[in-house]
mmCIF file with all atom_site columns, C-alpha atoms in Angstrom:
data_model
loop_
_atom_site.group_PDB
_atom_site.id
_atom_site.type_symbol
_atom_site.label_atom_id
_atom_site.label_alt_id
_atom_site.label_comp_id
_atom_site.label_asym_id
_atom_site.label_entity_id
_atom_site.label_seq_id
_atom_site.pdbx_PDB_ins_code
_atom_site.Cartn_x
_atom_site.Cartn_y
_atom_site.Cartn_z
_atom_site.occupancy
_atom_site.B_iso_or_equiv
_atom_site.pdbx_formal_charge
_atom_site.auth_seq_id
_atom_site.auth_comp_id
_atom_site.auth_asym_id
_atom_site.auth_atom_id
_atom_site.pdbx_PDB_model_num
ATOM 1  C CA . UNK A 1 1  ? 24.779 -11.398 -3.291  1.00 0.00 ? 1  UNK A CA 1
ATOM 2  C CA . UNK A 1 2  ? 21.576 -10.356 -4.106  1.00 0.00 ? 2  UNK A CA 1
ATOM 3  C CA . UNK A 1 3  ? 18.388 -10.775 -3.053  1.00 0.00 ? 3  UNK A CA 1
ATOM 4  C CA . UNK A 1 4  ? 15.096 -11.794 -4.473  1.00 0.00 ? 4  UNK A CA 1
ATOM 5  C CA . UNK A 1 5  ? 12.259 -9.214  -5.011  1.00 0.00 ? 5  UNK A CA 1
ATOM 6  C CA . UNK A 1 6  ? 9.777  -11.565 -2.883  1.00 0.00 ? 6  UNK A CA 1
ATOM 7  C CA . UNK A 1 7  ? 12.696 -11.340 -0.122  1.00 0.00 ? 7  UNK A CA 1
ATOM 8  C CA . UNK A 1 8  ? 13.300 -8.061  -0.843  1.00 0.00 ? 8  UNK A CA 1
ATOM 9  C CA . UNK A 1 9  ? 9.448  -7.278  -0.024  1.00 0.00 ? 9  UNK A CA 1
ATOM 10 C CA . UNK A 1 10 ? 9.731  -9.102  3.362   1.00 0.00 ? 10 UNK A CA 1
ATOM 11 C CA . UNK A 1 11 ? 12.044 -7.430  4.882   1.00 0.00 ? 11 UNK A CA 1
ATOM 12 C CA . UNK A 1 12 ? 10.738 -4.104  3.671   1.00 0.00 ? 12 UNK A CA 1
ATOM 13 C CA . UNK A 1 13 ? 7.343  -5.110  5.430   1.00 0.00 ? 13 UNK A CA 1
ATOM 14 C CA . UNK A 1 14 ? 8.573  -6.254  8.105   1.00 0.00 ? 14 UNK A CA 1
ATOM 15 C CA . UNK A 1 15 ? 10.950 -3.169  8.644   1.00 0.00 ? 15 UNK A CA 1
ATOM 16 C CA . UNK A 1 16 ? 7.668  -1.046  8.049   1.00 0.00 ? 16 UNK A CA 1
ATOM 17 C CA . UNK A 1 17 ? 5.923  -2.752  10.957  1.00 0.00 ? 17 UNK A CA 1
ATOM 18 C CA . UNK A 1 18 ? 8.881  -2.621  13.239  1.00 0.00 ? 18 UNK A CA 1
ATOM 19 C CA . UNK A 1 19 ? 9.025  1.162   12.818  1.00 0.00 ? 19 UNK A CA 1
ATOM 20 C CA . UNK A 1 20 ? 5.305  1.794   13.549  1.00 0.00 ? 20 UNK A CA 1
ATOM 21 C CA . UNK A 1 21 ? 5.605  -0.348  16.569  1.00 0.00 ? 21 UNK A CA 1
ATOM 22 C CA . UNK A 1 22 ? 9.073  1.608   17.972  1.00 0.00 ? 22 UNK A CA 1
ATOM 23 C CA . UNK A 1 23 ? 6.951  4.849   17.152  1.00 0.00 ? 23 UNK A CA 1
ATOM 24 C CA . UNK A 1 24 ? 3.742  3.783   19.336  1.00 0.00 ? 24 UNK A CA 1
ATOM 25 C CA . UNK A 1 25 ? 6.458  2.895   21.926  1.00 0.00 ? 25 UNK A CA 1
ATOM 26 C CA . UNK A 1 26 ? 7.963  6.627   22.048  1.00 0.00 ? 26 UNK A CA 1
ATOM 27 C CA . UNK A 1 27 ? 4.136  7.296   22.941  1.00 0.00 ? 27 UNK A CA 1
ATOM 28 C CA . UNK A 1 28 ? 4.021  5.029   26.041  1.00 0.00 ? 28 UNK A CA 1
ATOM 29 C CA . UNK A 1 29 ? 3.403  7.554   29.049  1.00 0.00 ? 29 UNK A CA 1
ATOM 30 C CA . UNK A 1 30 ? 5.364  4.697   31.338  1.00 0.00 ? 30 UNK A CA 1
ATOM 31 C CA . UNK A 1 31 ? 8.479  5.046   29.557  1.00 0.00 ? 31 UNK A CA 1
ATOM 32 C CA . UNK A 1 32 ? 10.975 6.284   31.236  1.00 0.00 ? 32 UNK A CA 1
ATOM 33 C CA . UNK A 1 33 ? 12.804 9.656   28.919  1.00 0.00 ? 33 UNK A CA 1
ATOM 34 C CA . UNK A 1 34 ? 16.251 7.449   28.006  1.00 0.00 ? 34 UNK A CA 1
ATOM 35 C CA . UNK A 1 35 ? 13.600 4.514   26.894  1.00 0.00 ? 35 UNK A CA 1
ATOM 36 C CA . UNK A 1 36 ? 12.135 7.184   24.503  1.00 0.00 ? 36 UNK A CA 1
ATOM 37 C CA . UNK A 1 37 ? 15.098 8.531   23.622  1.00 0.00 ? 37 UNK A CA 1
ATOM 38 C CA . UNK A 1 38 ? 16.217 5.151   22.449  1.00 0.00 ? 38 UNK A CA 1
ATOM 39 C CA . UNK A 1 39 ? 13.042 3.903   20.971  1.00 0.00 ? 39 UNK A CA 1
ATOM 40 C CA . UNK A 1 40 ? 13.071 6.991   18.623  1.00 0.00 ? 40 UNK A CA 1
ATOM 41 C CA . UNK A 1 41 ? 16.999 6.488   17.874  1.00 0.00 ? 41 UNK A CA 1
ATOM 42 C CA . UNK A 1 42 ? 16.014 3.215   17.060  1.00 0.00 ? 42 UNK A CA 1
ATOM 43 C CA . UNK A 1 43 ? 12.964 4.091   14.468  1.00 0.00 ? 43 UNK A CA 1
ATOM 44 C CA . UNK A 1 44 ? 15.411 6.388   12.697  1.00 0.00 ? 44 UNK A CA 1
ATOM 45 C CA . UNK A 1 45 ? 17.962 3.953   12.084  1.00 0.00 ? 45 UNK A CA 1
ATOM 46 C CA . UNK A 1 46 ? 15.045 1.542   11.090  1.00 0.00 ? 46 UNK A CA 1
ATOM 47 C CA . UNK A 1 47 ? 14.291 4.235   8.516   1.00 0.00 ? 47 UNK A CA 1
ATOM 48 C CA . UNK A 1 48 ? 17.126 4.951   7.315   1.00 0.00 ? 48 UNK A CA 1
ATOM 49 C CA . UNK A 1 49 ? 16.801 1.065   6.565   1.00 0.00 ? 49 UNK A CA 1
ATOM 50 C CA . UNK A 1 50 ? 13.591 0.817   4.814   1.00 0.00 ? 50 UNK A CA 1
ATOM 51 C CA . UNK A 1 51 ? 15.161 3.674   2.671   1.00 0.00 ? 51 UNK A CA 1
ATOM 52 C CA . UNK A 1 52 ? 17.967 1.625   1.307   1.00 0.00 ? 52 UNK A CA 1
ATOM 53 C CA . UNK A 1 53 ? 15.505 -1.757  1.044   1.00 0.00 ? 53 UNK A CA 1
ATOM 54 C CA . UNK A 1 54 ? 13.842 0.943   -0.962  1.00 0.00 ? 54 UNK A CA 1
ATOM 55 C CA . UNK A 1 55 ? 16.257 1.359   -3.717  1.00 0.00 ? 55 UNK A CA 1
ATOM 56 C CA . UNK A 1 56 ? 17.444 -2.352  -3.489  1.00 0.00 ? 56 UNK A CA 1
ATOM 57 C CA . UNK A 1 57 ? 13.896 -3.020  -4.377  1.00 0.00 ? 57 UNK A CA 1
ATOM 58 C CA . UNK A 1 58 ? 13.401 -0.163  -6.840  1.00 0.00 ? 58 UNK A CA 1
ATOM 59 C CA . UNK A 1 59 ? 16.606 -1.535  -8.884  1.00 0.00 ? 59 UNK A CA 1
ATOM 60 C CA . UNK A 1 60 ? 15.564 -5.108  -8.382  1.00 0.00 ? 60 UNK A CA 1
ATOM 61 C CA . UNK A 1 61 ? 11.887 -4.279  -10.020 1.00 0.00 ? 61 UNK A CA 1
ATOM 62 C CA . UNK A 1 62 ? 13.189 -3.403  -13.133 1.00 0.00 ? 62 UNK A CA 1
ATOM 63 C CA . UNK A 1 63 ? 13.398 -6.787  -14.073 1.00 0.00 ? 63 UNK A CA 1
ATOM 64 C CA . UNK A 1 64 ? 10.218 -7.294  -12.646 1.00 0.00 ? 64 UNK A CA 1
ATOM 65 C CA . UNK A 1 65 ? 7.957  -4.668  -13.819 1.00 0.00 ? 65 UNK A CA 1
ATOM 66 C CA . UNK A 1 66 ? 4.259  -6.943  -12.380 1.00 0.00 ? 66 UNK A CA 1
ATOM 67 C CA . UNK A 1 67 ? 5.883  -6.132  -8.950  1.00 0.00 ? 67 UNK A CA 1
ATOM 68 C CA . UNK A 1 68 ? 4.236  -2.958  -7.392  1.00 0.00 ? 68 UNK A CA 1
ATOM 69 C CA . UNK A 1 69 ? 6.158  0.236   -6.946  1.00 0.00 ? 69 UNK A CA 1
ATOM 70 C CA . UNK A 1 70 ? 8.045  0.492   -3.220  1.00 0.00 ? 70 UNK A CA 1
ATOM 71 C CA . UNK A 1 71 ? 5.492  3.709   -2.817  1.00 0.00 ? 71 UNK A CA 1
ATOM 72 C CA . UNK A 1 72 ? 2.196  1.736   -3.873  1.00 0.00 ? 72 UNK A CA 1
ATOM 73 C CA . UNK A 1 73 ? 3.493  -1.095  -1.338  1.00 0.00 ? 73 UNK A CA 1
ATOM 74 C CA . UNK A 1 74 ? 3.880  0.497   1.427   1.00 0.00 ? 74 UNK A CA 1
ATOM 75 C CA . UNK A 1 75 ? 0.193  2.510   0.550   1.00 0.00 ? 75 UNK A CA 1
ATOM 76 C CA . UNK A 1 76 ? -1.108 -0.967  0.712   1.00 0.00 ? 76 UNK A CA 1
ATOM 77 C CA . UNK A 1 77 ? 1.043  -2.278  3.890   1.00 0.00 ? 77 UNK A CA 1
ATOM 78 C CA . UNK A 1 78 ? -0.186 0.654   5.917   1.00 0.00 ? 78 UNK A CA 1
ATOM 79 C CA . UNK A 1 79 ? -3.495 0.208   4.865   1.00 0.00 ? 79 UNK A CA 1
ATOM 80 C CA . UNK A 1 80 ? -3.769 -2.954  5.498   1.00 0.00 ? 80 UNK A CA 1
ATOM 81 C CA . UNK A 1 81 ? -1.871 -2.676  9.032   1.00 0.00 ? 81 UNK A CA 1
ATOM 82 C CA . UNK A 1 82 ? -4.275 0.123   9.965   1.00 0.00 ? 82 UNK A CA 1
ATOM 83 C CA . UNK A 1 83 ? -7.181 -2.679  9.383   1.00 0.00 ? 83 UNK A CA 1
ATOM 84 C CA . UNK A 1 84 ? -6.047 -4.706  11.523  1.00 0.00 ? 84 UNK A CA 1
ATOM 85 C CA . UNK A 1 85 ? -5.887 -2.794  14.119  1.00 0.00 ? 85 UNK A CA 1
#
């Protein structure tokens, strides 16, 4: 199966925000140590995620060369994101 480019930029976005929130979690001076533990645990694995949506979407933008680079997209997410807050 594979999946679209426009999918393929979703998820990649949406793994990008769920990272940045599990980071400003480790951060929370209520959470307990474990909670911490896990949030970071958790950020990695969403990571090591984004990394292979990465190359998925790297390999799938060949065909689609208008599409921007994973690098420039996630430039723009984050700026974006950082915006808005």
């Amino acid at each position: 199966m594979n999946l679209t480019i426009a999918t393929l930029q979703l998820a990649i976005c949406s793994v990008e925000s769920e990272i940045r929130k599990y980071e400003l979690m480790t951060q929370d001076e209520s959470a307990t140590d474990e909670d911490i533990d896990e949030y970071g645990h958790y950020a990695l694995d969403l990571s090591r995620a984004l990394g292979e949506l990465g190359q998925a979407y790297t390999e799938e933008r060949k065909a689609y060369p208008e599409y921007p680079s994973f690098e420039d997209m996630l430039v723009k997410f984050k700026q974006n994101a950082a915006g808005a807050t």
